[in-house]
Amino acid sequence: MDVGARVKTGVPGFDELVEGGLPQRSNVLLTGIPGTGKTIFALQYLYSGAKNGECGVYVTLDQKRQDLLDQARKFGWDLESLEENKKIKIVEVALDLAGINIFEMIDTAVKEVGAKRLVFDSLVTFAVNLDQFIIPLGFNLSDIDSAYKNRPTDHKILYTGRSDQRATYLLINELSKQGTTNLIITAAKQAGDQLTVDGVSEFACDCVLTFYNELLGSKRMRTISILKMRDTDHSQYIHDLELGKSGCLVRPAEKVYQKSTT
Ligand SMILES: Nc1ncnc2c1ncn2[C@@H]1O[C@H](COP(=O)(O)OP(=O)(O)OP(=O)(O)O)[C@@H](O)[C@H]1O
Ligand SMILES: [Mg+2]
């Protein structure tokens, strides 16, 4: 994470709540129950970046590439032509295959477009399908122990444990090595004493944005709050998150306050 440097999300109303944008090269967790707008927020971040000269990669385990393209088009974002012009890359991870080296896939895609932004959607789907993945631990045996000096230098240690939390932690750690500013999506727990279903990402990430879908009378309202953002004097309020014709829009806190008092 680069202290001071900021990355604009492209979501109107959001950046001013966090000193002008996300901390550069940070891991930003998006957590919320289904349908709270996490994927749309992340697509908008990627689209806006690509339009303004910052290429991006969207790694999707949750939805098909085509569904994301269709969803984006609804908001007027032509991701397909951005992809043709190598400004973004959508990596759809096929979970019916075994032995997926997810780190290599991400690394290749980031290098291919020279990505500055990265989205991972989602940690929960990764953990549920853990058996399908190969998880290299990113360092050479020969570098760390002379006992292994005769091994090939590209020989990687593989994580062969089956702990969801350890694997999730390793994945987040790997994403932060890419040098990109990352939006990492997970699911919120609806009851109990931990914030996320995975139970580790809220501690492992530098920033946590919580997406809600609350009942106000007979209407559901989407809101967003910043639970944690390292190195940032951020808003402590819950803000309305509206989905309109051109994507997400975050309202100032006063509106929420007025609404709750009328
Ligand atoms: N064009 C649109 N205009 C307004 N609202 C929309 C539009 N498209 C989708 N939505 C709303 O956004 C919701 C989906 O948002 P999104 O996919 O970002 O949720 P999510 O938090 O990623 O959910 P999940 O955790 O299930 O992946 C839909 O349920 C719908 O309410
Ligand atoms: Mg989603």
PDB file of C-alpha atoms and ligand atoms in Angstrom:
ATOM      1  CA  MET A   1       0.000   0.000   0.000  1.00  0.00           C
ATOM      2  CA  ASP A   2       1.342   3.444  -0.960  1.00  0.00           C
ATOM      3  CA  VAL A   3       0.701   5.988   1.768  1.00  0.00           C
ATOM      4  CA  GLY A   4      -0.807   9.214   0.385  1.00  0.00           C
ATOM      5  CA  ALA A   5      -1.432   8.232  -3.255  1.00  0.00           C
ATOM      6  CA  ARG A   6      -5.137   7.843  -4.098  1.00  0.00           C
ATOM      7  CA  VAL A   7      -7.061   5.933  -6.758  1.00  0.00           C
ATOM      8  CA  LYS A   8     -10.414   7.308  -7.914  1.00  0.00           C
ATOM      9  CA  THR A   9     -13.241   4.768  -7.888  1.00  0.00           C
ATOM     10  CA  GLY A  10     -15.358   6.505 -10.534  1.00  0.00           C
ATOM     11  CA  VAL A  11     -18.386   6.133  -8.257  1.00  0.00           C
ATOM     12  CA  PRO A  12     -19.875   9.628  -7.861  1.00  0.00           C
ATOM     13  CA  GLY A  13     -20.011  10.707  -4.227  1.00  0.00           C
ATOM     14  CA  PHE A  14     -17.678   8.020  -2.918  1.00  0.00           C
ATOM     15  CA  ASP A  15     -14.159   9.379  -3.287  1.00  0.00           C
ATOM     16  CA  GLU A  16     -14.817  12.490  -1.230  1.00  0.00           C
ATOM     17  CA  LEU A  17     -15.662  10.233   1.728  1.00  0.00           C
ATOM     18  CA  VAL A  18     -12.164   8.707   1.694  1.00  0.00           C
ATOM     19  CA  GLU A  19      -9.715  11.597   1.180  1.00  0.00           C
ATOM     20  CA  GLY A  20     -10.118  11.555  -2.602  1.00  0.00           C
ATOM     21  CA  GLY A  21      -9.920   7.842  -3.389  1.00  0.00           C
ATOM     22  CA  LEU A  22      -8.713   4.411  -2.372  1.00  0.00           C
ATOM     23  CA  PRO A  23      -5.151   4.084  -1.069  1.00  0.00           C
ATOM     24  CA  GLN A  24      -3.021   3.069  -4.035  1.00  0.00           C
ATOM     25  CA  ARG A  25      -1.914  -0.586  -4.102  1.00  0.00           C
ATOM     26  CA  SER A  26      -4.232  -1.480  -1.219  1.00  0.00           C
ATOM     27  CA  ASN A  27      -6.523  -4.464  -0.809  1.00  0.00           C
ATOM     28  CA  VAL A  28     -10.075  -3.175  -0.479  1.00  0.00           C
ATOM     29  CA  LEU A  29     -12.655  -5.682   0.720  1.00  0.00           C
ATOM     30  CA  LEU A  30     -16.266  -5.341  -0.452  1.00  0.00           C
ATOM     31  CA  THR A  31     -18.570  -7.285   1.836  1.00  0.00           C
ATOM     32  CA  GLY A  32     -22.345  -7.541   1.871  1.00  0.00           C
ATOM     33  CA  ILE A  33     -25.248  -9.917   1.497  1.00  0.00           C
ATOM     34  CA  PRO A  34     -26.434 -10.904  -2.016  1.00  0.00           C
ATOM     35  CA  GLY A  35     -27.727  -8.148  -4.281  1.00  0.00           C
ATOM     36  CA  THR A  36     -26.229  -5.237  -2.352  1.00  0.00           C
ATOM     37  CA  GLY A  37     -24.301  -3.893  -5.365  1.00  0.00           C
ATOM     38  CA  LYS A  38     -20.769  -5.209  -4.829  1.00  0.00           C
ATOM     39  CA  THR A  39     -20.276  -6.503  -8.358  1.00  0.00           C
ATOM     40  CA  ILE A  40     -21.769  -3.392  -9.976  1.00  0.00           C
ATOM     41  CA  PHE A  41     -19.534  -1.137  -7.813  1.00  0.00           C
ATOM     42  CA  ALA A  42     -16.506  -3.188  -8.888  1.00  0.00           C
ATOM     43  CA  LEU A  43     -17.456  -3.113 -12.583  1.00  0.00           C
ATOM     44  CA  GLN A  44     -17.834   0.665 -12.374  1.00  0.00           C
ATOM     45  CA  TYR A  45     -14.385   0.945 -10.762  1.00  0.00           C
ATOM     46  CA  LEU A  46     -12.850  -1.058 -13.584  1.00  0.00           C
ATOM     47  CA  TYR A  47     -14.743   0.727 -16.355  1.00  0.00           C
ATOM     48  CA  SER A  48     -13.951   4.178 -15.021  1.00  0.00           C
ATOM     49  CA  GLY A  49     -10.276   3.292 -14.602  1.00  0.00           C
ATOM     50  CA  ALA A  50      -9.982   1.944 -18.143  1.00  0.00           C
ATOM     51  CA  LYS A  51     -11.661   5.069 -19.542  1.00  0.00           C
ATOM     52  CA  ASN A  52      -9.130   7.207 -17.675  1.00  0.00           C
ATOM     53  CA  GLY A  53      -5.980   5.368 -18.655  1.00  0.00           C
ATOM     54  CA  GLU A  54      -5.745   2.754 -15.876  1.00  0.00           C
ATOM     55  CA  CYS A  55      -6.142  -0.758 -17.232  1.00  0.00           C
ATOM     56  CA  GLY A  56      -7.814  -3.420 -15.147  1.00  0.00           C
ATOM     57  CA  VAL A  57      -8.489  -7.111 -14.665  1.00  0.00           C
ATOM     58  CA  TYR A  58     -11.745  -8.634 -13.419  1.00  0.00           C
ATOM     59  CA  VAL A  59     -11.374 -12.174 -12.085  1.00  0.00           C
ATOM     60  CA  THR A  60     -14.796 -13.780 -11.865  1.00  0.00           C
ATOM     61  CA  LEU A  61     -15.583 -17.047 -10.161  1.00  0.00           C
ATOM     62  CA  ASP A  62     -19.190 -16.081  -9.420  1.00  0.00           C
ATOM     63  CA  GLN A  63     -20.614 -15.056 -12.771  1.00  0.00           C
ATOM     64  CA  LYS A  64     -20.037 -15.837 -16.411  1.00  0.00           C
ATOM     65  CA  ARG A  65     -18.022 -13.335 -18.422  1.00  0.00           C
ATOM     66  CA  GLN A  66     -20.990 -12.741 -20.726  1.00  0.00           C
ATOM     67  CA  ASP A  67     -23.310 -11.989 -17.779  1.00  0.00           C
ATOM     68  CA  LEU A  68     -20.887  -9.338 -16.540  1.00  0.00           C
ATOM     69  CA  LEU A  69     -20.678  -7.804 -20.030  1.00  0.00           C
ATOM     70  CA  ASP A  70     -24.491  -7.730 -20.222  1.00  0.00           C
ATOM     71  CA  GLN A  71     -24.810  -6.247 -16.742  1.00  0.00           C
ATOM     72  CA  ALA A  72     -22.287  -3.535 -17.607  1.00  0.00           C
ATOM     73  CA  ARG A  73     -23.998  -2.709 -20.897  1.00  0.00           C
ATOM     74  CA  LYS A  74     -27.210  -1.939 -18.985  1.00  0.00           C
ATOM     75  CA  PHE A  75     -25.347   0.998 -17.453  1.00  0.00           C
ATOM     76  CA  GLY A  76     -23.857   2.092 -20.771  1.00  0.00           C
ATOM     77  CA  TRP A  77     -20.412   0.588 -20.107  1.00  0.00           C
ATOM     78  CA  ASP A  78     -19.027  -1.108 -23.190  1.00  0.00           C
ATOM     79  CA  LEU A  79     -16.554  -3.490 -21.583  1.00  0.00           C
ATOM     80  CA  GLU A  80     -16.362  -5.582 -24.717  1.00  0.00           C
ATOM     81  CA  SER A  81     -14.659  -2.884 -26.769  1.00  0.00           C
ATOM     82  CA  LEU A  82     -12.396  -1.997 -23.833  1.00  0.00           C
ATOM     83  CA  GLU A  83     -11.396  -5.636 -23.774  1.00  0.00           C
ATOM     84  CA  GLU A  84     -10.764  -5.649 -27.520  1.00  0.00           C
ATOM     85  CA  ASN A  85      -8.489  -2.637 -27.026  1.00  0.00           C
ATOM     86  CA  LYS A  86      -6.603  -4.419 -24.206  1.00  0.00           C
ATOM     87  CA  LYS A  87      -7.705  -1.896 -21.593  1.00  0.00           C
ATOM     88  CA  ILE A  88      -9.400  -4.509 -19.464  1.00  0.00           C
ATOM     89  CA  LYS A  89      -9.440  -8.255 -19.231  1.00  0.00           C
ATOM     90  CA  ILE A  90     -12.180 -10.385 -17.761  1.00  0.00           C
ATOM     91  CA  VAL A  91     -10.854 -13.705 -16.495  1.00  0.00           C
ATOM     92  CA  GLU A  92     -13.632 -16.242 -16.037  1.00  0.00           C
ATOM     93  CA  VAL A  93     -12.440 -19.096 -13.867  1.00  0.00           C
ATOM     94  CA  ALA A  94     -14.114 -22.357 -14.896  1.00  0.00           C
ATOM     95  CA  LEU A  95     -14.752 -24.158 -11.636  1.00  0.00           C
ATOM     96  CA  ASP A  96     -15.530 -27.508 -13.227  1.00  0.00           C
ATOM     97  CA  LEU A  97     -11.830 -27.947 -14.068  1.00  0.00           C
ATOM     98  CA  ALA A  98      -9.316 -29.433 -11.646  1.00  0.00           C
ATOM     99  CA  GLY A  99      -5.824 -28.137 -10.958  1.00  0.00           C
ATOM    100  CA  ILE A 100      -6.493 -24.457 -11.630  1.00  0.00           C
ATOM    101  CA  ASN A 101      -3.406 -22.343 -10.947  1.00  0.00           C
ATOM    102  CA  ILE A 102      -5.301 -19.197 -10.071  1.00  0.00           C
ATOM    103  CA  PHE A 103      -2.192 -17.195  -9.178  1.00  0.00           C
ATOM    104  CA  GLU A 104      -0.662 -17.821 -12.570  1.00  0.00           C
ATOM    105  CA  MET A 105      -3.927 -16.875 -14.318  1.00  0.00           C
ATOM    106  CA  ILE A 106      -4.091 -13.595 -12.430  1.00  0.00           C
ATOM    107  CA  ASP A 107      -0.411 -12.842 -12.964  1.00  0.00           C
ATOM    108  CA  THR A 108      -0.667 -13.452 -16.711  1.00  0.00           C
ATOM    109  CA  ALA A 109      -3.770 -11.279 -17.079  1.00  0.00           C
ATOM    110  CA  VAL A 110      -2.279  -8.403 -15.064  1.00  0.00           C
ATOM    111  CA  LYS A 111       0.854  -8.444 -17.223  1.00  0.00           C
ATOM    112  CA  GLU A 112      -1.130  -8.754 -20.460  1.00  0.00           C
ATOM    113  CA  VAL A 113      -2.968  -5.457 -20.008  1.00  0.00           C
ATOM    114  CA  GLY A 114      -0.488  -3.755 -17.663  1.00  0.00           C
ATOM    115  CA  ALA A 115      -3.233  -3.597 -15.034  1.00  0.00           C
ATOM    116  CA  LYS A 116      -3.296  -0.999 -12.304  1.00  0.00           C
ATOM    117  CA  ARG A 117      -6.689  -2.182 -11.031  1.00  0.00           C
ATOM    118  CA  LEU A 118      -7.825  -5.658 -10.112  1.00  0.00           C
ATOM    119  CA  VAL A 119     -11.153  -7.130  -9.000  1.00  0.00           C
ATOM    120  CA  PHE A 120     -11.558 -10.583  -7.445  1.00  0.00           C
ATOM    121  CA  ASP A 121     -15.153 -11.856  -7.287  1.00  0.00           C
ATOM    122  CA  SER A 122     -15.383 -13.703  -4.904  1.00  0.00           C
ATOM    123  CA  LEU A 123     -13.464 -15.138  -1.951  1.00  0.00           C
ATOM    124  CA  VAL A 124     -16.413 -17.238  -0.835  1.00  0.00           C
ATOM    125  CA  THR A 125     -16.709 -19.009  -4.187  1.00  0.00           C
ATOM    126  CA  PHE A 126     -12.940 -19.563  -4.119  1.00  0.00           C
ATOM    127  CA  ALA A 127     -13.080 -21.176  -0.677  1.00  0.00           C
ATOM    128  CA  VAL A 128     -16.118 -23.314  -1.510  1.00  0.00           C
ATOM    129  CA  ASN A 129     -14.270 -24.673  -4.580  1.00  0.00           C
ATOM    130  CA  LEU A 130     -10.866 -24.916  -2.933  1.00  0.00           C
ATOM    131  CA  ASP A 131     -10.317 -28.505  -4.081  1.00  0.00           C
ATOM    132  CA  GLN A 132     -10.142 -27.332  -7.706  1.00  0.00           C
ATOM    133  CA  PHE A 133      -7.166 -25.027  -7.107  1.00  0.00           C
ATOM    134  CA  ILE A 134      -3.387 -25.381  -7.068  1.00  0.00           C
ATOM    135  CA  ILE A 135      -1.921 -22.807  -4.717  1.00  0.00           C
ATOM    136  CA  PRO A 136       1.784 -22.058  -5.200  1.00  0.00           C
ATOM    137  CA  LEU A 137       3.489 -20.240  -2.384  1.00  0.00           C
ATOM    138  CA  GLY A 138       5.377 -17.819  -4.591  1.00  0.00           C
ATOM    139  CA  PHE A 139       9.000 -18.332  -3.664  1.00  0.00           C
ATOM    140  CA  ASN A 140      11.853 -20.544  -4.821  1.00  0.00           C
ATOM    141  CA  LEU A 141      12.985 -23.321  -2.539  1.00  0.00           C
ATOM    142  CA  SER A 142      16.577 -22.732  -3.592  1.00  0.00           C
ATOM    143  CA  ASP A 143      16.364 -19.155  -2.268  1.00  0.00           C
ATOM    144  CA  ILE A 144      15.313 -20.114   1.196  1.00  0.00           C
ATOM    145  CA  ASP A 145      17.225 -23.200   2.145  1.00  0.00           C
ATOM    146  CA  SER A 146      20.577 -24.491   0.983  1.00  0.00           C
ATOM    147  CA  ALA A 147      19.294 -28.014   1.539  1.00  0.00           C
ATOM    148  CA  TYR A 148      17.167 -27.533  -1.558  1.00  0.00           C
ATOM    149  CA  LYS A 149      19.912 -26.101  -3.763  1.00  0.00           C
ATOM    150  CA  ASN A 150      19.818 -28.971  -6.238  1.00  0.00           C
ATOM    151  CA  ARG A 151      16.177 -28.445  -7.064  1.00  0.00           C
ATOM    152  CA  PRO A 152      15.167 -26.515 -10.197  1.00  0.00           C
ATOM    153  CA  THR A 153      15.022 -22.785  -9.439  1.00  0.00           C
ATOM    154  CA  ASP A 154      11.426 -22.523 -10.611  1.00  0.00           C
ATOM    155  CA  HIS A 155      10.316 -25.275  -8.243  1.00  0.00           C
ATOM    156  CA  LYS A 156       7.512 -23.804  -6.186  1.00  0.00           C
ATOM    157  CA  ILE A 157       6.160 -24.976  -2.868  1.00  0.00           C
ATOM    158  CA  LEU A 158       2.489 -25.791  -3.216  1.00  0.00           C
ATOM    159  CA  TYR A 159       0.021 -25.191  -0.474  1.00  0.00           C
ATOM    160  CA  THR A 160      -1.599 -28.578  -0.097  1.00  0.00           C
ATOM    161  CA  GLY A 161      -3.506 -27.939   3.117  1.00  0.00           C
ATOM    162  CA  ARG A 162      -7.243 -27.701   2.883  1.00  0.00           C
ATOM    163  CA  SER A 163      -7.916 -24.885   5.315  1.00  0.00           C
ATOM    164  CA  ASP A 164     -10.297 -22.410   3.662  1.00  0.00           C
ATOM    165  CA  GLN A 165      -9.040 -19.603   5.859  1.00  0.00           C
ATOM    166  CA  ARG A 166      -5.359 -20.237   5.177  1.00  0.00           C
ATOM    167  CA  ALA A 167      -6.017 -20.478   1.440  1.00  0.00           C
ATOM    168  CA  THR A 168      -8.049 -17.261   1.526  1.00  0.00           C
ATOM    169  CA  TYR A 169      -5.256 -15.534   3.396  1.00  0.00           C
ATOM    170  CA  LEU A 170      -2.679 -16.749   0.852  1.00  0.00           C
ATOM    171  CA  LEU A 171      -4.841 -15.541  -2.017  1.00  0.00           C
ATOM    172  CA  ILE A 172      -5.212 -12.043  -0.530  1.00  0.00           C
ATOM    173  CA  ASN A 173      -1.489 -11.951   0.099  1.00  0.00           C
ATOM    174  CA  GLU A 174      -0.819 -12.933  -3.503  1.00  0.00           C
ATOM    175  CA  LEU A 175      -3.204 -10.283  -4.848  1.00  0.00           C
ATOM    176  CA  SER A 176      -1.349  -7.593  -2.924  1.00  0.00           C
ATOM    177  CA  LYS A 177       1.909  -8.610  -4.648  1.00  0.00           C
ATOM    178  CA  GLN A 178       0.508  -7.621  -8.048  1.00  0.00           C
ATOM    179  CA  GLY A 179       1.094  -3.910  -7.382  1.00  0.00           C
ATOM    180  CA  THR A 180      -2.516  -3.189  -8.368  1.00  0.00           C
ATOM    181  CA  THR A 181      -5.245  -1.520  -6.319  1.00  0.00           C
ATOM    182  CA  ASN A 182      -7.565  -4.404  -5.582  1.00  0.00           C
ATOM    183  CA  LEU A 183     -11.275  -4.732  -4.938  1.00  0.00           C
ATOM    184  CA  ILE A 184     -11.806  -8.118  -3.302  1.00  0.00           C
ATOM    185  CA  ILE A 185     -15.381  -9.281  -2.950  1.00  0.00           C
ATOM    186  CA  THR A 186     -16.702 -11.556  -0.241  1.00  0.00           C
ATOM    187  CA  ALA A 187     -20.049 -12.313   1.425  1.00  0.00           C
ATOM    188  CA  ALA A 188     -21.228 -10.867   4.719  1.00  0.00           C
ATOM    189  CA  LYS A 189     -22.413 -13.100   7.508  1.00  0.00           C
ATOM    190  CA  GLN A 190     -26.009 -12.418   8.362  1.00  0.00           C
ATOM    191  CA  ALA A 191     -25.735 -13.591  11.979  1.00  0.00           C
ATOM    192  CA  GLY A 192     -23.005 -14.463  14.450  1.00  0.00           C
ATOM    193  CA  ASP A 193     -19.887 -12.711  15.576  1.00  0.00           C
ATOM    194  CA  GLN A 194     -17.831 -12.500  12.394  1.00  0.00           C
ATOM    195  CA  LEU A 195     -18.262  -9.928   9.648  1.00  0.00           C
ATOM    196  CA  THR A 196     -17.642 -12.133   6.620  1.00  0.00           C
ATOM    197  CA  VAL A 197     -18.409 -15.713   5.704  1.00  0.00           C
ATOM    198  CA  ASP A 198     -14.698 -16.414   5.217  1.00  0.00           C
ATOM    199  CA  GLY A 199     -13.835 -14.880   8.621  1.00  0.00           C
ATOM    200  CA  VAL A 200     -10.329 -13.771   7.650  1.00  0.00           C
ATOM    201  CA  SER A 201     -10.529 -11.193   4.842  1.00  0.00           C
ATOM    202  CA  GLU A 202     -11.705  -8.355   7.091  1.00  0.00           C
ATOM    203  CA  PHE A 203      -8.393  -8.581   8.962  1.00  0.00           C
ATOM    204  CA  ALA A 204      -6.180  -9.370   5.982  1.00  0.00           C
ATOM    205  CA  CYS A 205      -7.362  -6.434   3.832  1.00  0.00           C
ATOM    206  CA  ASP A 206      -6.315  -2.790   4.276  1.00  0.00           C
ATOM    207  CA  CYS A 207      -9.830  -1.433   3.745  1.00  0.00           C
ATOM    208  CA  VAL A 208     -13.336  -2.788   4.317  1.00  0.00           C
ATOM    209  CA  LEU A 209     -16.452  -1.405   2.597  1.00  0.00           C
ATOM    210  CA  THR A 210     -19.718  -2.853   3.878  1.00  0.00           C
ATOM    211  CA  PHE A 211     -22.729  -2.966   1.577  1.00  0.00           C
ATOM    212  CA  TYR A 212     -26.179  -3.233   3.159  1.00  0.00           C
ATOM    213  CA  ASN A 213     -29.712  -3.777   2.003  1.00  0.00           C
ATOM    214  CA  GLU A 214     -31.966  -2.491   4.758  1.00  0.00           C
ATOM    215  CA  LEU A 215     -35.726  -2.443   5.110  1.00  0.00           C
ATOM    216  CA  LEU A 216     -37.090   1.070   5.626  1.00  0.00           C
ATOM    217  CA  GLY A 217     -40.825   0.613   6.046  1.00  0.00           C
ATOM    218  CA  SER A 218     -41.891  -1.429   3.031  1.00  0.00           C
ATOM    219  CA  LYS A 219     -38.889  -0.461   0.861  1.00  0.00           C
ATOM    220  CA  ARG A 220     -35.399  -1.886   0.718  1.00  0.00           C
ATOM    221  CA  MET A 221     -32.592   0.689   0.724  1.00  0.00           C
ATOM    222  CA  ARG A 222     -29.047  -0.001  -0.382  1.00  0.00           C
ATOM    223  CA  THR A 223     -26.391   1.639   1.768  1.00  0.00           C
ATOM    224  CA  ILE A 224     -22.626   1.579   2.077  1.00  0.00           C
ATOM    225  CA  SER A 225     -20.233   2.355   4.908  1.00  0.00           C
ATOM    226  CA  ILE A 226     -16.483   2.428   5.329  1.00  0.00           C
ATOM    227  CA  LEU A 227     -15.634   0.142   8.215  1.00  0.00           C
ATOM    228  CA  LYS A 228     -11.879   0.422   7.856  1.00  0.00           C
ATOM    229  CA  MET A 229      -9.478   2.278   5.587  1.00  0.00           C
ATOM    230  CA  ARG A 230      -5.878   2.375   6.694  1.00  0.00           C
ATOM    231  CA  ASP A 231      -4.108   5.740   6.462  1.00  0.00           C
ATOM    232  CA  THR A 232      -7.418   7.524   5.849  1.00  0.00           C
ATOM    233  CA  ASP A 233      -9.654   9.918   7.740  1.00  0.00           C
ATOM    234  CA  HIS A 234     -12.841   8.462   6.267  1.00  0.00           C
ATOM    235  CA  SER A 235     -16.566   9.004   6.721  1.00  0.00           C
ATOM    236  CA  GLN A 236     -18.055   7.274   9.742  1.00  0.00           C
ATOM    237  CA  TYR A 237     -21.593   7.486   8.384  1.00  0.00           C
ATOM    238  CA  ILE A 238     -23.830   5.071   6.557  1.00  0.00           C
ATOM    239  CA  HIS A 239     -24.503   6.439   3.058  1.00  0.00           C
ATOM    240  CA  ASP A 240     -27.249   5.736   0.560  1.00  0.00           C
ATOM    241  CA  LEU A 241     -26.014   3.757  -2.429  1.00  0.00           C
ATOM    242  CA  GLU A 242     -28.291   4.251  -5.403  1.00  0.00           C
ATOM    243  CA  LEU A 243     -28.311   2.231  -8.600  1.00  0.00           C
ATOM    244  CA  GLY A 244     -29.346   4.452 -11.473  1.00  0.00           C
ATOM    245  CA  LYS A 245     -29.068   4.499 -15.248  1.00  0.00           C
ATOM    246  CA  SER A 246     -25.314   5.049 -15.185  1.00  0.00           C
ATOM    247  CA  GLY A 247     -24.408   2.785 -12.277  1.00  0.00           C
ATOM    248  CA  CYS A 248     -23.781   3.425  -8.569  1.00  0.00           C
ATOM    249  CA  LEU A 249     -24.050   6.763  -6.852  1.00  0.00           C
ATOM    250  CA  VAL A 250     -23.215   7.441  -3.199  1.00  0.00           C
ATOM    251  CA  ARG A 251     -25.183  10.116  -1.354  1.00  0.00           C
ATOM    252  CA  PRO A 252     -23.819  12.372   1.382  1.00  0.00           C
ATOM    253  CA  ALA A 253     -24.615  11.261   4.934  1.00  0.00           C
ATOM    254  CA  GLU A 254     -27.026  14.150   5.651  1.00  0.00           C
ATOM    255  CA  LYS A 255     -29.652  12.551   3.414  1.00  0.00           C
ATOM    256  CA  VAL A 256     -29.710   9.379   5.504  1.00  0.00           C
ATOM    257  CA  TYR A 257     -29.907  11.467   8.662  1.00  0.00           C
ATOM    258  CA  GLN A 258     -32.864  13.524   7.358  1.00  0.00           C
ATOM    259  CA  LYS A 259     -34.667  10.417   6.213  1.00  0.00           C
ATOM    260  CA  SER A 260     -34.423   8.702   9.574  1.00  0.00           C
ATOM    261  CA  THR A 261     -35.859  11.727  11.405  1.00  0.00           C
ATOM    262  CA  THR A 262     -38.937  12.288   9.225  1.00  0.00           C
TER     263      THR A 262
HETATM  264  N1  LIG B   1     -29.840  -1.992 -14.519  1.00  0.00           N
HETATM  265  C1  LIG B   1     -30.128  -1.981 -13.222  1.00  0.00           C
HETATM  266  N2  LIG B   1     -30.752  -0.907 -12.671  1.00  0.00           N
HETATM  267  C2  LIG B   1     -31.016  -0.882 -11.363  1.00  0.00           C
HETATM  268  N3  LIG B   1     -30.710  -1.868 -10.493  1.00  0.00           N
HETATM  269  C3  LIG B   1     -30.094  -2.940 -10.989  1.00  0.00           C
HETATM  270  C4  LIG B   1     -29.769  -3.051 -12.378  1.00  0.00           C
HETATM  271  N4  LIG B   1     -29.141  -4.218 -12.582  1.00  0.00           N
HETATM  272  C5  LIG B   1     -29.089  -4.826 -11.372  1.00  0.00           C
HETATM  273  N5  LIG B   1     -29.657  -4.069 -10.426  1.00  0.00           N
HETATM  274  C6  LIG B   1     -29.781  -4.400  -8.994  1.00  0.00           C
HETATM  275  O1  LIG B   1     -28.509  -4.809  -8.541  1.00  0.00           O
HETATM  276  C7  LIG B   1     -28.590  -6.099  -7.918  1.00  0.00           C
HETATM  277  C8  LIG B   1     -27.364  -6.884  -8.256  1.00  0.00           C
HETATM  278  O2  LIG B   1     -26.238  -6.151  -7.866  1.00  0.00           O
HETATM  279  P1  LIG B   1     -24.835  -6.878  -7.748  1.00  0.00           P
HETATM  280  O3  LIG B   1     -24.737  -7.969  -8.748  1.00  0.00           O
HETATM  281  O4  LIG B   1     -23.802  -5.840  -7.779  1.00  0.00           O
HETATM  282  O5  LIG B   1     -24.970  -7.510  -6.308  1.00  0.00           O
HETATM  283  P2  LIG B   1     -23.877  -8.299  -5.484  1.00  0.00           P
HETATM  284  O6  LIG B   1     -23.741  -7.591  -4.179  1.00  0.00           O
HETATM  285  O7  LIG B   1     -22.672  -8.498  -6.295  1.00  0.00           O
HETATM  286  O8  LIG B   1     -24.636  -9.693  -5.231  1.00  0.00           O
HETATM  287  P3  LIG B   1     -24.025 -11.175  -5.102  1.00  0.00           P
HETATM  288  O9  LIG B   1     -23.370 -11.229  -3.747  1.00  0.00           O
HETATM  289  O10 LIG B   1     -25.214 -12.055  -5.180  1.00  0.00           O
HETATM  290  O11 LIG B   1     -23.081 -11.383  -6.227  1.00  0.00           O
HETATM  291  C9  LIG B   1     -29.829  -6.743  -8.478  1.00  0.00           C
HETATM  292  O12 LIG B   1     -30.374  -7.660  -7.529  1.00  0.00           O
HETATM  293  C10 LIG B   1     -30.745  -5.552  -8.725  1.00  0.00           C
HETATM  294  O13 LIG B   1     -31.464  -5.257  -7.543  1.00  0.00           O
HETATM  295 MG    MG B   2     -21.742 -10.167  -7.106  1.00  0.00          MG
END
